[in-house]
Amino acid sequence: MAVAGLYRRILPSPPAIEFASSEGKELFSEALQSGTMEGFFRLISYFQTQSEPAYCGLASLSVVLNALSIDPGRKWKGPWRWFDESMLDCCEPLERVKAEGITFGKVACLAHCAGAKVEAFRTTQSTIDDFRNHVKKCASSEDCHLITSYHRKHFKQTGTGHFSPIGGYHAGSDMALILDVARFKYPPHWVPVSLLWEAMDTIDETTGHPRGFMLISRLQTPSLLYTLSCKHENWISTAKFLTEDVPNLLKSDDLKCVPEVLSLIFESLPANAGEFIKWIAEVRRQEENGSSLSTEEKARIAVKEEVLKQVHETKLFKFVTNCIYSASSQCENLSSLSDKDSLPEIAANVCCQGAEILAGGLGARAEFCCKATCVRCLKSNGDDPTTIISGTVVSGHNEQGVDVLVPSSPKNTSDRCNSCPCSIVVKHPASNDILTVLLLALPPQTWIGIKDEKLSSEIQALVSDENLPVVLREEVLHLRRQLHFLKRYPTRCHIKSGSNKTCSIGSSTPKTLENPSLADVLSGVSSPFEVPEAPCICSITSMRTGTRFTLPRKNRRWGRLPNLLIQLASLQMTSTLDSVCS
């Protein structure tokens, strides 16, 4: 009887050489003698198969993070903390990755969130010689690993874009060992470095940017309490506001004092700006530890509370707090932020998130409904009280009890009540400390446009990271690196259809691109524009000349459009485009 489905693929050889073949074994033995297989043993110890057809980026990163012995700081299953694909969800919803895959920039973003040091290079930012040197370096070390993003067609393999870690290098034949995480499809194999470079030097049709490689090591301190999130669809506008709009706003002649500076920024915040920076809570199942905290849980919550305490002690925090609560009634965006600061409001949302994580993070958020929550304080053995949100979350016919450990600190000692620990009034992460940290994380050059010298000096002193306590400074610098990375590697773009069925690049109405060449834009030299997810584009009209170019039917799907735009740009047909949908 016929069985539906596919059982693996035959590895096209040449150009690849199967790792387990006699020739592959010989290459391995020679490379081992040469010292360029040192990273292999760490990687192979944690090598895994991607659990979904589109999870190659997540699986590659899981392998590398575990090989580097980076602690995720949260539980995977049972008592174990371990990186799994389901835990790599801080930059992109897993359901979207499952359906569409993940881009180069988002994988790098995930590595940052996980606490790794990341150096990412698109092929336009490197050379084949540099790449070869990086492969040699990582293959000769246990402390740094390399993940490549490439197109399979250059190896005569089926499929398109793919991520996999590099497990070794053979200098004599100039070949790299690809540890293909799609083990259901192809085994590990050796490929020529020159051909691997060609496979990376291709355009990712989702973003219009070239692929590349990234070096991942464990030298960076992970987020302790705060992290940037690009899961919400408006993250691009928030990142742009922080890095581009804020410096321009600060050039105003009318700014005379710190409250005016903060008010100007806060009143201009994009909608849903609060979705861009999150505080990190620890989640556990209610039955795991009963009413007690483990030593490790106590240690982690203590570090988070120390960060929170240090934020509250900054001078900037006092200015931000006064500004927020004096302006929130007039400013809709600030009002929406402060509305979410109550623990009951936090409880329902965070318990649903916790249940999703404990379930493997694979479900849509809408599938989880918080049936009931309560906020309680846990105090034992003379320890400081810990705030816990307990909730019962319903998913289908299943119920899950969830505990969320909330970092908090007493407002003052007079608020303590020994007879009733639940009466303790606490400060938990809220919009004022989140915005304080976000301001501290902005690049130093953000503030140089302030014209009043005295005000400029005062602001510079408030936002300087030089005098911050060590733990808070590391947290701020980590967020700053994340923000820089998101700005440098924009990854998801959209085109929005207007009522007249005209889809313009970057907005719902036709927009003129001021860049000199679309080839520059698409290669990432200039700032990127938003690209379409529209189902079909039939023609492109030059707004400069009025010339209309009708696309061949085979090119009408968006996936084929970036290369076509590059061709049009190279023919000097247009520098400003309005794409028209059928």
XYZ file of C-alpha atoms in Angstrom:
582
model
C 0.000 0.000 0.000
C 1.307 3.455 -0.888
C 2.392 5.680 1.983
C 1.917 9.421 1.586
C 4.747 11.809 2.357
C 8.476 12.001 1.793
C 11.277 10.032 3.387
C 14.415 12.155 3.263
C 16.197 13.360 0.139
C 19.265 12.058 -1.635
C 22.101 14.507 -1.001
C 23.304 15.881 -4.370
C 27.006 14.973 -4.555
C 28.841 16.779 -5.947
C 28.891 19.564 -4.874
C 28.335 18.287 -1.307
C 30.157 15.405 0.367
C 28.166 13.462 2.942
C 29.768 13.600 6.385
C 29.330 9.851 6.982
C 30.792 8.812 3.602
C 34.356 7.488 3.332
C 35.494 10.780 1.793
C 33.603 12.739 4.450
C 35.268 10.732 7.227
C 38.680 11.370 5.682
C 38.004 15.119 5.560
C 36.922 14.993 9.207
C 40.057 13.117 10.280
C 42.385 15.526 8.477
C 40.551 18.592 9.788
C 40.689 17.142 13.307
C 44.459 16.774 13.024
C 44.682 20.378 11.797
C 42.747 21.699 14.808
C 39.778 23.026 12.824
C 37.164 20.703 14.348
C 37.316 22.011 17.927
C 33.848 23.546 17.779
C 32.361 20.363 16.312
C 32.229 18.372 19.537
C 30.279 21.012 21.436
C 27.807 21.432 18.584
C 27.311 17.722 17.932
C 26.660 17.162 21.655
C 23.593 19.413 21.419
C 22.708 18.888 17.749
C 18.969 18.610 17.123
C 16.470 18.255 14.316
C 14.189 21.213 13.675
C 10.732 20.334 14.980
C 8.871 22.203 12.235
C 9.685 22.597 8.509
C 10.158 26.357 8.980
C 12.067 26.196 12.286
C 15.599 25.970 10.836
C 16.605 29.337 12.308
C 15.226 28.482 15.757
C 16.792 25.014 15.759
C 20.197 26.337 14.658
C 20.121 28.919 17.425
C 18.997 26.372 20.047
C 21.943 24.126 19.143
C 24.433 26.987 19.410
C 23.026 28.462 22.647
C 23.094 25.075 24.363
C 26.589 24.375 22.996
C 27.747 27.651 24.561
C 26.157 26.642 27.910
C 24.081 29.813 28.063
C 21.454 29.588 30.808
C 18.025 30.660 29.481
C 16.995 31.704 32.998
C 13.599 30.041 32.716
C 12.343 26.497 32.785
C 11.841 24.366 29.703
C 10.059 21.342 31.214
C 9.921 20.067 34.760
C 12.766 21.681 36.730
C 15.072 21.928 33.695
C 16.295 25.153 32.128
C 17.241 24.422 28.540
C 16.984 26.181 25.197
C 14.297 24.746 22.982
C 12.759 26.219 19.829
C 9.561 26.966 21.751
C 11.493 29.293 24.081
C 12.838 31.497 21.277
C 9.797 33.720 20.938
C 10.894 37.175 22.104
C 11.293 38.638 18.593
C 8.635 36.858 16.536
C 5.450 34.926 17.415
C 6.066 31.210 16.990
C 2.907 30.762 14.950
C 4.254 33.249 12.406
C 7.636 31.501 12.301
C 5.858 28.184 11.857
C 3.915 29.549 8.880
C 6.483 31.854 7.256
C 9.920 31.038 8.637
C 12.190 33.668 10.154
C 14.482 36.317 8.751
C 18.206 36.830 9.262
C 17.726 39.886 11.465
C 15.160 38.194 13.705
C 17.485 35.226 14.354
C 20.208 37.680 15.374
C 17.656 39.509 17.552
C 16.726 36.231 19.254
C 20.375 35.493 19.989
C 20.696 38.932 21.598
C 17.587 38.357 23.716
C 18.972 35.006 24.840
C 22.103 36.619 26.230
C 24.607 35.829 23.496
C 27.110 38.145 21.899
C 26.207 38.415 18.214
C 28.182 39.726 15.271
C 26.023 39.534 12.146
C 27.220 40.167 8.614
C 25.226 40.271 5.428
C 27.337 39.450 2.379
C 27.331 43.141 1.450
C 29.081 43.838 4.755
C 31.851 41.270 4.374
C 34.012 39.441 1.820
C 34.607 35.787 1.067
C 38.103 36.042 2.571
C 36.715 37.505 5.792
C 34.059 34.800 5.872
C 36.668 32.072 5.421
C 38.718 33.506 8.286
C 35.640 33.572 10.530
C 34.880 29.935 9.638
C 38.456 28.942 10.552
C 38.314 30.898 13.806
C 35.016 29.380 14.948
C 35.992 25.879 13.822
C 39.157 26.174 15.942
C 37.324 27.281 19.097
C 34.698 26.011 21.530
C 33.697 29.532 22.528
C 32.310 30.889 19.250
C 30.037 29.295 16.667
C 28.924 30.394 13.212
C 25.400 30.167 11.763
C 24.897 30.662 8.040
C 21.815 31.819 6.156
C 21.936 30.518 2.593
C 19.883 29.375 -0.410
C 19.818 25.623 -1.023
C 19.667 25.809 -4.823
C 23.415 26.501 -5.046
C 24.011 23.001 -3.659
C 21.409 21.489 -6.047
C 19.214 20.797 -3.013
C 15.462 21.208 -2.837
C 14.069 24.123 -0.877
C 14.924 27.793 -0.598
C 16.377 29.826 2.272
C 17.854 27.856 5.155
C 19.817 28.297 8.400
C 22.384 25.860 9.782
C 25.468 26.001 12.016
C 28.963 25.319 10.665
C 30.628 22.398 12.426
C 34.163 22.446 11.031
C 36.595 23.433 8.291
C 39.015 21.479 6.055
C 41.796 23.785 4.909
C 43.245 21.511 2.220
C 40.030 21.374 0.197
C 38.656 24.696 1.509
C 35.413 23.033 2.622
C 33.060 23.778 5.514
C 30.932 21.230 7.364
C 27.234 22.154 7.418
C 25.365 20.599 10.337
C 22.002 20.668 8.591
C 19.272 20.935 11.241
C 16.742 19.551 8.713
C 18.037 16.054 9.445
C 14.791 14.554 8.158
C 15.880 15.868 4.751
C 19.684 15.940 4.435
C 22.520 14.644 6.649
C 25.498 16.815 7.674
C 27.699 17.494 4.650
C 30.861 19.217 3.487
C 30.576 22.012 0.898
C 33.161 24.286 -0.777
C 33.466 27.604 1.065
C 33.304 29.486 -2.253
C 29.984 27.825 -3.093
C 28.641 28.465 0.410
C 29.496 32.143 -0.032
C 27.552 32.198 -3.313
C 24.603 30.542 -1.560
C 24.694 33.253 1.124
C 25.130 36.038 -1.428
C 21.487 35.784 -2.485
C 18.485 38.007 -1.838
C 15.968 36.983 0.806
C 12.729 37.639 -1.038
C 10.871 38.339 2.214
C 12.991 41.361 3.106
C 14.809 42.310 -0.097
C 18.129 42.071 1.761
C 21.005 39.654 1.138
C 21.628 36.693 3.401
C 24.794 36.233 5.424
C 26.303 34.729 8.555
C 26.535 35.472 12.258
C 29.125 34.748 14.934
C 27.651 33.800 18.297
C 29.502 33.635 21.605
C 28.561 33.882 25.285
C 30.391 37.023 26.356
C 27.304 39.177 26.781
C 25.269 39.497 29.957
C 21.637 38.492 29.267
C 18.624 40.632 30.050
C 17.789 40.467 33.741
C 14.552 42.426 33.968
C 13.937 44.310 30.709
C 14.054 43.393 27.040
C 13.015 44.945 23.747
C 10.331 43.116 21.815
C 9.604 43.200 18.107
C 6.668 40.786 18.297
C 4.118 43.603 18.037
C 3.571 44.758 14.458
C 4.191 48.418 15.367
C 7.738 47.866 16.642
C 9.271 49.383 13.501
C 7.521 52.722 14.047
C 8.552 52.748 17.715
C 12.190 51.960 16.905
C 12.192 54.670 14.232
C 10.666 57.153 16.662
C 13.329 56.471 19.284
C 16.339 56.542 16.968
C 15.299 59.138 14.369
C 12.339 61.237 15.518
C 13.424 61.921 19.108
C 16.762 63.539 18.094
C 14.852 65.814 15.700
C 12.249 66.726 18.333
C 15.011 67.772 20.712
C 16.258 70.430 18.293
C 13.302 72.634 19.243
C 14.139 76.153 20.460
C 11.384 76.021 23.080
C 12.937 73.451 25.420
C 14.098 75.092 28.654
C 13.903 72.403 31.346
C 13.969 68.634 31.868
C 10.175 68.226 32.326
C 9.630 69.951 28.966
C 12.036 67.526 27.277
C 10.325 64.488 28.783
C 6.831 65.813 28.059
C 7.741 66.408 24.425
C 9.003 62.847 24.042
C 6.160 61.175 25.928
C 3.414 63.164 24.207
C 4.843 62.113 20.827
C 5.097 58.410 21.667
C 3.609 56.152 18.969
C 0.539 54.147 19.835
C 1.392 50.822 21.485
C 4.901 52.035 22.352
C 4.561 50.076 25.566
C 4.663 46.862 23.527
C 8.260 47.626 22.488
C 9.883 47.152 25.896
C 8.849 44.427 28.314
C 9.764 43.392 31.818
C 10.636 39.763 32.355
C 8.736 37.715 34.922
C 9.468 34.138 35.971
C 6.785 31.549 35.314
C 6.181 28.178 36.950
C 3.380 25.660 37.284
C 1.519 25.986 40.563
C 2.105 22.371 41.573
C 5.863 22.443 41.039
C 6.964 23.943 44.355
C 3.792 24.537 46.301
C 4.169 27.602 48.469
C 7.985 27.700 48.600
C 10.669 29.129 46.344
C 13.779 27.215 45.334
C 17.216 28.675 46.031
C 17.674 29.418 42.330
C 14.271 31.114 42.084
C 15.123 33.269 45.084
C 18.465 34.222 43.527
C 16.945 35.174 40.170
C 14.104 37.196 41.669
C 16.625 38.938 43.956
C 18.696 40.062 40.957
C 15.591 41.356 39.179
C 14.542 43.241 42.301
C 18.012 44.750 42.592
C 17.735 46.087 39.027
C 14.287 47.500 39.827
C 15.617 49.113 43.017
C 18.526 50.690 41.142
C 16.176 52.117 38.508
C 14.031 53.667 41.243
C 17.111 55.296 42.765
C 18.111 57.197 39.617
C 17.375 60.906 39.362
C 15.878 60.332 35.925
C 13.240 58.014 37.423
C 11.938 60.809 39.654
C 11.610 63.175 36.692
C 9.893 60.491 34.586
C 7.459 59.590 37.379
C 6.424 63.205 37.912
C 6.052 63.742 34.185
C 4.004 60.606 33.561
C 1.461 61.075 36.301
C 1.025 64.786 35.686
C 0.557 64.311 31.953
C -1.204 60.943 31.716
C -4.662 62.473 31.903
C -3.909 64.658 28.868
C -1.824 62.158 26.897
C -3.688 59.127 25.574
C -0.530 57.070 25.033
C 0.721 57.676 28.573
C -2.728 57.003 29.960
C -2.839 53.643 28.188
C 0.560 52.796 29.663
C -0.374 53.665 33.231
C -3.694 51.817 32.916
C -1.698 48.585 32.583
C 0.316 49.213 35.738
C -2.105 47.637 38.226
C -1.336 44.078 39.266
C -4.886 42.862 38.491
C -4.461 44.189 34.945
C -1.039 42.576 34.678
C -2.284 39.305 36.155
C -4.646 38.153 33.412
C -2.225 39.008 30.613
C 0.912 37.597 32.175
C -0.759 34.361 33.311
C -1.936 33.725 29.754
C 1.595 34.327 28.514
C 2.913 32.000 31.193
C 0.494 29.246 30.247
C 1.500 29.610 26.609
C 5.191 29.264 27.503
C 4.575 26.239 29.728
C 2.554 24.643 26.929
C 5.533 24.955 24.612
C 4.770 28.384 23.208
C 3.208 26.912 20.080
C -0.374 28.073 20.450
C -1.985 31.332 19.440
C -2.437 33.729 22.350
C -6.188 33.855 21.745
C -6.461 30.155 22.668
C -5.616 30.938 26.303
C -8.247 32.508 28.549
C -7.532 33.542 32.126
C -10.381 32.183 34.254
C -9.286 33.630 37.604
C -6.286 35.343 39.166
C -5.154 36.485 42.572
C -2.151 38.435 43.809
C -0.483 37.192 46.975
C 2.737 37.700 48.912
C 4.874 34.745 49.948
C 7.082 35.103 53.020
C 9.015 32.338 54.731
C 12.139 31.749 56.823
C 12.675 35.444 57.430
C 13.118 36.225 53.716
C 11.717 39.347 52.133
C 8.218 38.752 50.743
C 7.828 37.717 47.109
C 4.850 38.895 45.071
C 3.170 36.048 43.189
C 0.380 36.255 40.640
C -1.541 32.984 40.633
C -3.954 32.270 37.838
C -6.063 29.524 36.349
C -5.799 29.560 32.570
C -8.222 27.695 30.317
C -7.216 26.326 26.911
C -9.917 24.237 25.273
C -10.948 21.624 27.841
C -7.708 21.922 29.817
C -6.975 24.081 32.849
C -3.483 25.066 33.947
C -2.536 26.659 37.244
C 0.197 29.249 36.722
C 2.386 31.166 39.173
C 4.233 34.282 38.012
C 6.971 35.608 40.288
C 6.852 39.396 40.147
C 9.991 41.387 41.009
C 8.995 44.016 43.552
C 10.248 46.143 46.413
C 8.532 47.694 49.458
C 7.718 51.376 49.149
C 9.124 51.987 52.608
C 9.640 50.126 55.841
C 6.538 51.599 57.444
C 4.443 49.740 54.872
C 5.480 46.349 56.262
C 3.029 44.383 58.360
C 4.525 41.356 60.111
C 1.178 39.859 60.954
C -0.089 39.932 57.378
C 2.529 39.747 54.646
C -0.126 40.149 51.977
C -0.751 43.687 53.154
C 2.697 44.814 52.022
C 2.527 47.663 49.546
C 5.046 46.950 46.788
C 6.523 48.585 43.755
C 6.451 46.223 40.798
C 7.736 46.998 37.283
C 5.532 49.747 35.850
C 5.483 52.276 33.038
C 7.607 54.836 34.880
C 10.601 52.554 35.414
C 10.199 50.973 31.970
C 10.295 54.392 30.299
C 13.230 55.388 32.500
C 15.247 52.402 31.325
C 14.240 53.030 27.720
C 15.513 56.628 27.932
C 18.765 55.440 29.489
C 19.170 52.953 26.638
C 18.915 55.567 23.876
C 22.217 56.228 22.054
C 24.243 59.067 23.659
C 24.053 61.103 20.430
C 20.258 61.285 20.835
C 20.591 64.290 23.129
C 23.230 66.406 21.348
C 20.619 68.463 19.461
C 19.384 70.251 22.612
C 20.292 73.904 22.037
C 20.196 75.234 25.592
C 23.672 74.425 26.942
C 22.642 74.266 30.587
C 19.699 71.984 29.787
C 21.883 69.851 27.530
C 24.402 69.331 30.336
C 21.638 68.457 32.801
C 20.061 65.930 30.454
C 23.437 64.382 29.612
C 24.094 63.887 33.323
C 20.672 62.293 33.863
C 20.975 59.774 31.012
C 24.692 58.991 31.290
C 25.434 55.323 31.956
C 28.895 56.048 33.392
C 27.751 56.503 36.990
C 25.074 53.815 37.033
C 25.481 50.809 39.351
C 27.152 47.881 37.588
C 24.055 45.669 37.316
C 21.825 48.434 35.969
C 24.538 49.632 33.596
C 24.827 46.158 32.070
C 21.050 46.057 31.662
C 21.022 49.466 29.945
C 23.917 48.595 27.630
C 22.196 45.344 26.694
C 19.029 47.214 25.706
C 21.118 49.750 23.775
C 22.747 46.925 21.806
C 19.318 45.465 21.091
C 18.046 48.822 19.830
C 21.116 49.287 17.650
C 20.662 45.797 16.265
C 16.994 46.319 15.448
C 17.857 49.559 13.669
C 20.710 47.953 11.745
C 18.844 44.805 10.761
C 15.202 45.698 9.995
C 13.498 42.445 9.224
C 9.785 42.564 8.606
C 8.043 44.881 6.227
C 4.512 45.387 5.035
C 2.562 46.986 2.238
C -0.909 48.221 3.035
C -3.711 48.312 0.504
C -5.741 51.471 0.105
C -9.406 51.506 -0.836
C -8.517 52.177 -4.482
C -6.432 48.988 -4.585
C -3.255 50.990 -4.931
C -0.429 49.554 -2.873
C 2.408 51.965 -2.288
C 5.814 51.196 -0.927
C 5.704 52.007 2.753
C 2.225 53.435 3.322
C -1.419 53.257 2.323
C -1.019 56.171 -0.088
C 1.603 56.557 -2.852
C 4.913 57.572 -1.322
C 7.990 58.980 -3.046
C 11.239 57.268 -2.177
C 14.003 59.812 -1.871
C 16.767 57.238 -2.202
C 18.902 57.564 -5.318
C 18.489 53.945 -6.318
C 16.244 51.062 -5.389
C 19.224 48.759 -5.662
C 20.794 50.697 -2.784
C 17.609 50.419 -0.764
C 17.165 46.709 -1.347
C 20.782 45.914 -0.556
C 20.447 47.672 2.782
C 22.851 50.514 1.986
C 20.124 53.075 2.570
C 17.351 52.809 5.113
C 14.871 50.112 4.072
C 11.367 50.723 2.828
C 8.391 48.554 3.634
C 7.780 45.767 1.164
C 4.524 44.077 0.237
C 2.786 41.068 1.544
C -0.016 41.723 -0.943
C -1.054 38.564 -2.810
C -0.562 39.846 -6.335
C 1.072 42.856 -8.003
C 0.315 43.282 -11.692
C 2.160 46.430 -12.656
C 4.595 49.079 -11.505
C 4.193 52.707 -12.506
C 6.957 55.286 -12.401
C 5.665 58.370 -10.570
C 8.466 60.362 -12.186
C 7.864 59.487 -15.846
C 4.379 57.996 -15.788
C 5.706 54.888 -17.544
C 3.784 51.769 -16.611
C 5.537 48.411 -16.580
C 3.296 45.330 -16.689
C 4.729 42.344 -14.888
C 4.780 38.947 -16.600
C 2.281 36.644 -14.962
C 5.022 34.477 -13.430
C 6.417 37.539 -11.617
C 3.161 38.774 -10.140
C 3.587 36.973 -6.856
C 5.418 39.120 -4.310
C 8.151 36.523 -3.832
C 9.611 37.371 -7.240
C 9.370 41.140 -6.914
C 12.612 42.217 -5.163
C 14.888 40.885 -7.898
C 12.651 42.495 -10.503
C 12.863 45.856 -8.728
C 16.636 45.596 -8.672
C 16.613 44.934 -12.413
C 14.362 47.942 -13.011
C 16.579 50.140 -10.871
C 19.672 49.005 -12.743
C 17.967 49.991 -16.004
C 17.342 53.475 -14.529
C 13.625 53.069 -15.233
C 12.577 54.696 -11.989
C 13.697 55.829 -8.585
C 10.165 56.321 -7.244
C 7.602 53.583 -7.580
C 3.916 53.099 -7.005
C 2.958 49.447 -7.243
C -0.614 48.705 -8.323
C -2.463 45.615 -7.163
C -5.168 43.883 -9.141
